Coordinates of C-alpha atoms and ligand atoms in Angstrom, one line a residue:
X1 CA -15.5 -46.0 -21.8
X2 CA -18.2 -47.0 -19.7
X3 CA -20.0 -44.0 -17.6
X4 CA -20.4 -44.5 -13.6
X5 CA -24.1 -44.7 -13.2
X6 CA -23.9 -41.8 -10.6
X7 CA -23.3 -38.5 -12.4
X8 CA -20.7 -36.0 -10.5
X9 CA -23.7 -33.1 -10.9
X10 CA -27.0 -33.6 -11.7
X11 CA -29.3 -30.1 -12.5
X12 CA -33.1 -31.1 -13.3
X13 CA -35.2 -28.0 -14.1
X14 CA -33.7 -25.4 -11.9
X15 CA -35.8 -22.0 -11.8
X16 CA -34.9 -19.2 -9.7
X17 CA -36.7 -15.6 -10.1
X18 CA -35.3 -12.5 -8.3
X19 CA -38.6 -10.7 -7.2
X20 CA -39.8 -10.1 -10.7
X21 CA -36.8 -11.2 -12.8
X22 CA -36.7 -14.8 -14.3
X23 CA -32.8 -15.6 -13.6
X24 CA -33.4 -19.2 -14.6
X25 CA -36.2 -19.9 -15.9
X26 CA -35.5 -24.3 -17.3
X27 CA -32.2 -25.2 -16.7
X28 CA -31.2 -29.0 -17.0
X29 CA -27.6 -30.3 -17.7
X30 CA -25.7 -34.2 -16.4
X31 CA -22.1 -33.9 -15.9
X32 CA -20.1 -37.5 -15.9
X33 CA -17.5 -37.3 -13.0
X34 CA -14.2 -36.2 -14.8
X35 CA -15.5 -34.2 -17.4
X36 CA -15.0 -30.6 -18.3
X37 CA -18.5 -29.2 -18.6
X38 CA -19.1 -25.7 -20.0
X39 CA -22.3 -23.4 -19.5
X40 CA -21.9 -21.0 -22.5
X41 CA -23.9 -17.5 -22.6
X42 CA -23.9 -13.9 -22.8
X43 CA -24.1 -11.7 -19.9
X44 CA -27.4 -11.7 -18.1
X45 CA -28.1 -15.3 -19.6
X46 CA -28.4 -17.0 -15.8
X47 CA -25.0 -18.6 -15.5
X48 CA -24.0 -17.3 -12.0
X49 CA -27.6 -17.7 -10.4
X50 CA -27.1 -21.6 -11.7
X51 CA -23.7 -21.6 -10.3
X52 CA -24.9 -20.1 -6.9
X53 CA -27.9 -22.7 -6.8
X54 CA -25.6 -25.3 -7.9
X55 CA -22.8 -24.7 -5.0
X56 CA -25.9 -24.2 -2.3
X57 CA -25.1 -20.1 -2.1
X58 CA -28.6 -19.7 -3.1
X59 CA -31.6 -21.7 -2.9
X60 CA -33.1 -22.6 -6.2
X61 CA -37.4 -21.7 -6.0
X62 CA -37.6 -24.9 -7.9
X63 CA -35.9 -27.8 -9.3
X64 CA -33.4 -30.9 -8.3
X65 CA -29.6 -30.1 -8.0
X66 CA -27.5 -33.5 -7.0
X67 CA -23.9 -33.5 -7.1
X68 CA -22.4 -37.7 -6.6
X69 CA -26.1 -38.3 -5.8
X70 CA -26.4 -36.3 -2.9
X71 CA -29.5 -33.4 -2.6
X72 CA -28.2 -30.0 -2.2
X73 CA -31.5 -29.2 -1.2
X74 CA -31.7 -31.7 1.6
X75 CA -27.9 -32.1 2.3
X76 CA -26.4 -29.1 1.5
X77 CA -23.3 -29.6 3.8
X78 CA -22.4 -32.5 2.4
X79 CA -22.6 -31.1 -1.2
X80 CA -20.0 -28.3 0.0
X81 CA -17.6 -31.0 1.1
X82 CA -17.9 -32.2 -2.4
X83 CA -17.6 -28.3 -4.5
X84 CA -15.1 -26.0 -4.7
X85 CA -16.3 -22.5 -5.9
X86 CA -14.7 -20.0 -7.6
X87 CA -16.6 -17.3 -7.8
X88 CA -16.2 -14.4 -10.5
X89 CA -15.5 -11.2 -8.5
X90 CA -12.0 -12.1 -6.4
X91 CA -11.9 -10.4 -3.8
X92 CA -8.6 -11.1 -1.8
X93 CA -7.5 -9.7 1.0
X94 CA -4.7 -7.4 -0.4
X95 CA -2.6 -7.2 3.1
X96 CA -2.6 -10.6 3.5
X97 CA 0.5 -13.0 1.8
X98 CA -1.0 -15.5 -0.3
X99 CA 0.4 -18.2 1.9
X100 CA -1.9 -16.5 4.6
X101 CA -5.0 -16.7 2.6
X102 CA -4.6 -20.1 2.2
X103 CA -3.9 -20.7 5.4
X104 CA -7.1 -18.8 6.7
X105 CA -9.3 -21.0 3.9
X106 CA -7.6 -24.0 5.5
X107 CA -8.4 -22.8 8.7
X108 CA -12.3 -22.1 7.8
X109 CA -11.8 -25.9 6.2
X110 CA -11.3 -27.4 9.8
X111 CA -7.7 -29.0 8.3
X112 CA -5.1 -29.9 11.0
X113 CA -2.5 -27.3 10.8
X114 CA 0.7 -30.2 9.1
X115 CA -1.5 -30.9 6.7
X116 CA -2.7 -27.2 5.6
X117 CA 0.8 -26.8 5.5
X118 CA 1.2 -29.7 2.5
X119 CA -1.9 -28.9 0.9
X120 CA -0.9 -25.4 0.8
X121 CA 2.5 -26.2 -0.6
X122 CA 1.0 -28.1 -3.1
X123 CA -1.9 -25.9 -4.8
X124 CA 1.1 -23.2 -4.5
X125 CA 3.1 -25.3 -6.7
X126 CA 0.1 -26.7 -9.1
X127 CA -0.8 -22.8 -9.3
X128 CA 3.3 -21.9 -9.8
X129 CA 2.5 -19.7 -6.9
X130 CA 5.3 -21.1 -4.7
X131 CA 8.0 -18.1 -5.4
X132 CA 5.2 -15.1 -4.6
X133 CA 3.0 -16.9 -2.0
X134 CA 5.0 -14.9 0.9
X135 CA 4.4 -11.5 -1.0
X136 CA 1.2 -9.8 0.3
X137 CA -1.6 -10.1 -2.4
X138 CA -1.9 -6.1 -3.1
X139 CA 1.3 -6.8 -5.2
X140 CA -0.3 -9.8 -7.0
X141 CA -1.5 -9.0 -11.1
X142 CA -5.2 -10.2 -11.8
X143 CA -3.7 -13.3 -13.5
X144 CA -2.2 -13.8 -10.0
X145 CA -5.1 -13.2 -7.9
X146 CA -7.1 -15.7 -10.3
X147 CA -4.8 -18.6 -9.7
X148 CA -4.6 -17.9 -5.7
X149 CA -8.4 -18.3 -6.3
X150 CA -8.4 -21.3 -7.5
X151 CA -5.7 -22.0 -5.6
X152 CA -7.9 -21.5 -2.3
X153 CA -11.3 -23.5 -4.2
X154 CA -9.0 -26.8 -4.5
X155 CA -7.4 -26.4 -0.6
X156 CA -9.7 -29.1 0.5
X157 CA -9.6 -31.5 -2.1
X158 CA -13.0 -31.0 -3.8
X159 CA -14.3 -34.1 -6.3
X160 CA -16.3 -30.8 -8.0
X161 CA -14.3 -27.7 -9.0
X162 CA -17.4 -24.7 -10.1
X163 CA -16.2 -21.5 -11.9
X164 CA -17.9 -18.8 -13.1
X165 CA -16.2 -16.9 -16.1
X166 CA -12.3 -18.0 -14.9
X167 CA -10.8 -15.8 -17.4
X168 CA -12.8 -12.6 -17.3
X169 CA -10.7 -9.3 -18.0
X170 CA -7.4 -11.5 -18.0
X171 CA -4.8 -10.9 -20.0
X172 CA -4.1 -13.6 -22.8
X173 CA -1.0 -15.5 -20.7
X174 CA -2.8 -15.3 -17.7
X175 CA -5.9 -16.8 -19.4
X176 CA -3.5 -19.3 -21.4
X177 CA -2.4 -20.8 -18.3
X178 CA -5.6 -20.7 -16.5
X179 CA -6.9 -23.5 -19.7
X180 CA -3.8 -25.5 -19.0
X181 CA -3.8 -25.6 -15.3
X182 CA -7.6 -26.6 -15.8
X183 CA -6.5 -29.3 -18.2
X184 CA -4.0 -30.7 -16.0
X185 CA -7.0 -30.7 -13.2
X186 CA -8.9 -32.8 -16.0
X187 CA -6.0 -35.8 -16.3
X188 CA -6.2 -35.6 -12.2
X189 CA -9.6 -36.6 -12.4
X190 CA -11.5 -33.6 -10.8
X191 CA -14.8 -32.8 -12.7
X192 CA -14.8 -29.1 -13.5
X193 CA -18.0 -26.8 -14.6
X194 CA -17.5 -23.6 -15.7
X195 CA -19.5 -21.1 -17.6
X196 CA -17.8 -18.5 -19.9
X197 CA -19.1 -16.3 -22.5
X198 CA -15.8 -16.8 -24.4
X199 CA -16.7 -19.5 -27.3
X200 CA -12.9 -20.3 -27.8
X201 CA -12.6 -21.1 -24.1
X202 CA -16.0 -23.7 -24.0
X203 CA -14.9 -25.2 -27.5
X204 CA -10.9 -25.7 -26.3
X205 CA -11.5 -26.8 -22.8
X206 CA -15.7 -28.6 -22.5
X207 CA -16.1 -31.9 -23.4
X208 CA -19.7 -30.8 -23.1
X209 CA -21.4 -27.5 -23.0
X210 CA -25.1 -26.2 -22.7
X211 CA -25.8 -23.2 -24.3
X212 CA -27.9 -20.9 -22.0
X213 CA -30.0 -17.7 -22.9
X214 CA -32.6 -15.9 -21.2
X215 CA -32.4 -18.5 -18.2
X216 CA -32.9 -21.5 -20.4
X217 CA -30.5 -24.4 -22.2
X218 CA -31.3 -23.9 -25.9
X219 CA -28.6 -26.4 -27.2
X220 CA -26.4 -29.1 -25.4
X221 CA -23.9 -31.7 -26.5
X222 CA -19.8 -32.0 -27.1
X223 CA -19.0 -29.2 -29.2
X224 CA -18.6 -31.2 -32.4
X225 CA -22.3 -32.7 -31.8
X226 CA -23.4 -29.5 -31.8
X227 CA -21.3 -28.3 -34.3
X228 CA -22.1 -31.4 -36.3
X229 CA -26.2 -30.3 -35.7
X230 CA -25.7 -27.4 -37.1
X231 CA -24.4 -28.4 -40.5
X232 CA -23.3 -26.7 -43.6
X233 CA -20.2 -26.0 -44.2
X234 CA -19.0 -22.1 -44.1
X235 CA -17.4 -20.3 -47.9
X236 CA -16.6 -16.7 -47.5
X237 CA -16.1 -15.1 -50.9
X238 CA -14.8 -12.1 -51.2
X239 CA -15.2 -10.1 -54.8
X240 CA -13.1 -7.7 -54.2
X241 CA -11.0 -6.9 -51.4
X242 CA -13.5 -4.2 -50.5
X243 CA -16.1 -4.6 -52.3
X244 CA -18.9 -1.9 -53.6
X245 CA -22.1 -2.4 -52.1
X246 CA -23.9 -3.2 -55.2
X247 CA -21.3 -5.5 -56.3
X248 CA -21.5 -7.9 -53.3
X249 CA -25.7 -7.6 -53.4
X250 CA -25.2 -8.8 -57.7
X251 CA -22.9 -11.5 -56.2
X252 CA -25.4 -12.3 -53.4
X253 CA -28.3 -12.7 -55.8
X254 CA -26.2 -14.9 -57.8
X255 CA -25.1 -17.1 -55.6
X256 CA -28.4 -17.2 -53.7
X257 CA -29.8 -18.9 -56.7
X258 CA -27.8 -22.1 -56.5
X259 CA -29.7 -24.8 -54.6
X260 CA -26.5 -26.0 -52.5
X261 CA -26.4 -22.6 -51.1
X262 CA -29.0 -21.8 -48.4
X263 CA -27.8 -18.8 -46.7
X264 CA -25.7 -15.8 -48.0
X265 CA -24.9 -13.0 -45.9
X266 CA -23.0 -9.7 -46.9
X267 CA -20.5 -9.3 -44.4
X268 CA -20.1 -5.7 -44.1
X269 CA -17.3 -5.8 -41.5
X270 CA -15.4 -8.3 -43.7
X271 CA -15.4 -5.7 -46.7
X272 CA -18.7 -6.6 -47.7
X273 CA -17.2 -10.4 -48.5
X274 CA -20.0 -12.7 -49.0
X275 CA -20.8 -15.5 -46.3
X276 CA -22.4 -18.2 -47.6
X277 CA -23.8 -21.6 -45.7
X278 CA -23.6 -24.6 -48.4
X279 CA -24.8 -28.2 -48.5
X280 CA -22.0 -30.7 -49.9
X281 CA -23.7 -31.9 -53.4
X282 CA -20.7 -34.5 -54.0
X283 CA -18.9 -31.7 -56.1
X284 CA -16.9 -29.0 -54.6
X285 CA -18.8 -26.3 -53.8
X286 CA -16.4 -23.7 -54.4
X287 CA -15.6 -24.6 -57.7
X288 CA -19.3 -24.3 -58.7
X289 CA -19.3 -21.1 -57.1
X290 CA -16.3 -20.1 -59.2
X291 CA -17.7 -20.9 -62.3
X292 CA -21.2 -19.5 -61.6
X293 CA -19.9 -16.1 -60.9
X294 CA -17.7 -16.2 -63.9
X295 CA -20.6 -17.3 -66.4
X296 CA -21.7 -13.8 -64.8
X297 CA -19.2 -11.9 -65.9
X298 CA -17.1 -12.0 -62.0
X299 CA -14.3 -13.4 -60.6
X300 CA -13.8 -14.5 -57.1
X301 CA -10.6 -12.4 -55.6
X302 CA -10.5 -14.7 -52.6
X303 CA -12.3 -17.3 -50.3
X304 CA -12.1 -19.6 -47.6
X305 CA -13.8 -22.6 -46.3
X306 CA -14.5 -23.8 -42.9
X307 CA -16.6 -26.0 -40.4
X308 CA -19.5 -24.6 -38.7
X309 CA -18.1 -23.0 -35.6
X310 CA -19.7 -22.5 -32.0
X311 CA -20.3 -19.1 -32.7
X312 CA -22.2 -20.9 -35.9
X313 CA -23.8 -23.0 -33.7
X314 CA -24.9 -20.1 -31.4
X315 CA -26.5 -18.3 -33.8
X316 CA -28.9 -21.5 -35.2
X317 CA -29.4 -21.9 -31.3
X318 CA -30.2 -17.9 -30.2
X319 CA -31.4 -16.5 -33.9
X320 CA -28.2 -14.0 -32.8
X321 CA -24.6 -14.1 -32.4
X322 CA -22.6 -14.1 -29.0
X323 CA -21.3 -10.8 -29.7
X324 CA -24.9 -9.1 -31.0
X325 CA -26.4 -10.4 -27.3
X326 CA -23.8 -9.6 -25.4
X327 CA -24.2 -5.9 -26.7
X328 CA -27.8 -6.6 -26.8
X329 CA -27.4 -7.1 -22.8
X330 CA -24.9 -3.8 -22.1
X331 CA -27.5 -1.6 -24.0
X332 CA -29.8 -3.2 -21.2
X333 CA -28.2 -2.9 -18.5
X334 CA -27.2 0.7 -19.2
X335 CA -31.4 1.1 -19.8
X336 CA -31.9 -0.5 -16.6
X337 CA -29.0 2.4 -15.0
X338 CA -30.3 4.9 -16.4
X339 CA -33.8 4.5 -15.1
Ligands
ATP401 P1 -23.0 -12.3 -15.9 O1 -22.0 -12.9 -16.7 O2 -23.3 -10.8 -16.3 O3 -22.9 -12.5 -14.4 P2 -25.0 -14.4 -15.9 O4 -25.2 -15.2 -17.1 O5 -24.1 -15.0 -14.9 O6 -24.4 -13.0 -16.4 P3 -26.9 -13.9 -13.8 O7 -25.9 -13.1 -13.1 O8 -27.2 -15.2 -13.3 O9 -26.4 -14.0 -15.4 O10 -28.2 -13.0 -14.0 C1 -29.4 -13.5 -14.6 C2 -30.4 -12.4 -14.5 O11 -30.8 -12.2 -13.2 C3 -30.0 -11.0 -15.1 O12 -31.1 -10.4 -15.7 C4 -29.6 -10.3 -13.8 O13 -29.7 -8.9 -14.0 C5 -30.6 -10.8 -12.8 N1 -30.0 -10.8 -11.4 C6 -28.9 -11.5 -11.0 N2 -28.6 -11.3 -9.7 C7 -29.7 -10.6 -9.2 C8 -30.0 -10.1 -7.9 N3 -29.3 -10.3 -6.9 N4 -31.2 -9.3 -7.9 C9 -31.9 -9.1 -8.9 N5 -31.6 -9.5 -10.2 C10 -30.5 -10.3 -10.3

């Protein structure tokens, strides 16, 4: 398919710093109108300070944001017209009906009150709000209150739809439906960018995703690129359903010594199974892995196989997985309260 030569958002070397805190420090990323793109990180990683730059809430210290070719920096109206932001905190107006949100968003919007009243019929029914939109918003679940939000971010038609972590602290449904509403956004045409630090969310939903940490992209490409990059495929073998300590460090050391292996990992969470990275030789790994352990005097009591994952790619990207930095920047942030 060829690509319009005008990309729907353009972010060339954004850095923003709050007083002495590098938010951003090189961000860069091209997303082709229609696409899904994701911005993948743990918390603390920059995401909402490049969504704020990106939707003109805050001014980037430097840097080149575009969105259809048109300056945020020097046109920042005009970029607004084009964005619709959902932001990660929603906070609604609980008194309110949700019919009467949209109708104040429409009103900040400038519409002409007929045609609030269709485009608020409509995001009601995309949102399958339509049967609680005249129920004030206080009664609303925070799957609900989510979908209102986006609800209210596509009242005026935006060619952009920006949202920061769209699934936070929902419940599986509610998030469920939130990736098929924004699918069904996708085959409309829309371009959406989201960040997330949910890797099942960027690899179901991005056709492209930039992996951010400390403020800068350390990886981009479509999740199988990266994936792809990353190679190797994944064996876990398992000894022993729970295996001894010393028994999985023997099986370890033995499979550590074949050259198609390059990385084995005792897994103690797993039971202390063994996770190994392998290289395809032409024969099947597994089957050489079997019959080196048994020449050893052990059997293998399970395994799988599998394809590098994002989490896989995460890890080659970071040196540590999602998980380990996300707890890495809660045990920060609770240093930083404590203080
Ligand atoms: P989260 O998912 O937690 O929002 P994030 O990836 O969106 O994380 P940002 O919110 O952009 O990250 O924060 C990036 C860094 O900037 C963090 O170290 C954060 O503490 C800091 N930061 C964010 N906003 C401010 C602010 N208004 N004043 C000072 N520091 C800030």
């Amino acid at each position: 398919m060829p690509m319009s030569s005008t990309p729907a958002v353009l972010v060339q070397q954004l850095q923003k710093r709050y007083g002495s805190t590098v938010a951003v420090a090189d961000v860069s990323f091209q997303v082709e109108p229609g696409q899904i793109y994701g911005i993948l990180g743990p918390n603390g990683a920059g995401k909402t300070t490049t969504l704020h730059c990106l939707c003109t809430l805050l001014r980037p210290d430097s840097g080149r944001i575009e969105v259809y070719g048109i300056p945020a920096s020097e046109n920042p109206k005009a970029v607004r017209e084009k964005l619709g932001f959902v932001a990660q905190e929603v906070a609604l107006d609980k008194v309110l009906t949700g019919r009467e949100l949209l109708q104040l968003q429409a009103d900040l919007y400038h519409l002409p009150r007929p045609l609030a009243q269709e485009r608020i019929a409509a995001v009601l029914e995309l949102l399958g709000l339509t049967d609680r939109a005249d129920q004030r918003i206080g009664t609303y679940s925070g799957g609900l209150r989510k979908r209102l939000d986006l609800a209210a971010g596509l009242l005026h038609q935006p060619q952009v739809l920006v949202l920061d972590e769209p699934t936070v602290g929902l419940d599986i449904p509610s998030r469920l439906a939130i990736w098929d509403f924004l699918r069904q956004l996708k085959n409309t045409g829309i371009t959406v960018v989201l960040s997330s630090h949910y890797l099942e969310e960027i690899d179901l939903l991005a056709d492209r995703v930039a992996i951010i940490d400390r403020g800068k992209v350390l990886a981009e490409g479509t999740p199988e690129e990266l994936k792809t990059r990353v190679g190797g495929e994944r064996i876990t073998v398992k000894l022993q359903e729970f295996a001894p300590a010393e028994l999985a460090q023997r099986g370890a050391q033995l499979l550590g010594s074949l050259p198609f292996v390059q990385k084995v990992v005792i897994n103690s969470a797993q039971g202390n199974a063994l996770n190994l990275v392998v290289q395809r030789n032409g024969e099947d790994p597994l089957s050489q892995i079997r019959a080196h352990l048994q020449a050893h005097g052990l059997e293998v009591f399970s395994s799988t196989q599998s394809r590098p994952s994002l989490d896989d790619v995460y890890l080659a990207a970071t040196g540590q997985t999602l998980m380990d930095a996300e707890l890495a920047a809660a045990e920060a942030n609770l240093g930083k309260k404590k203080k």
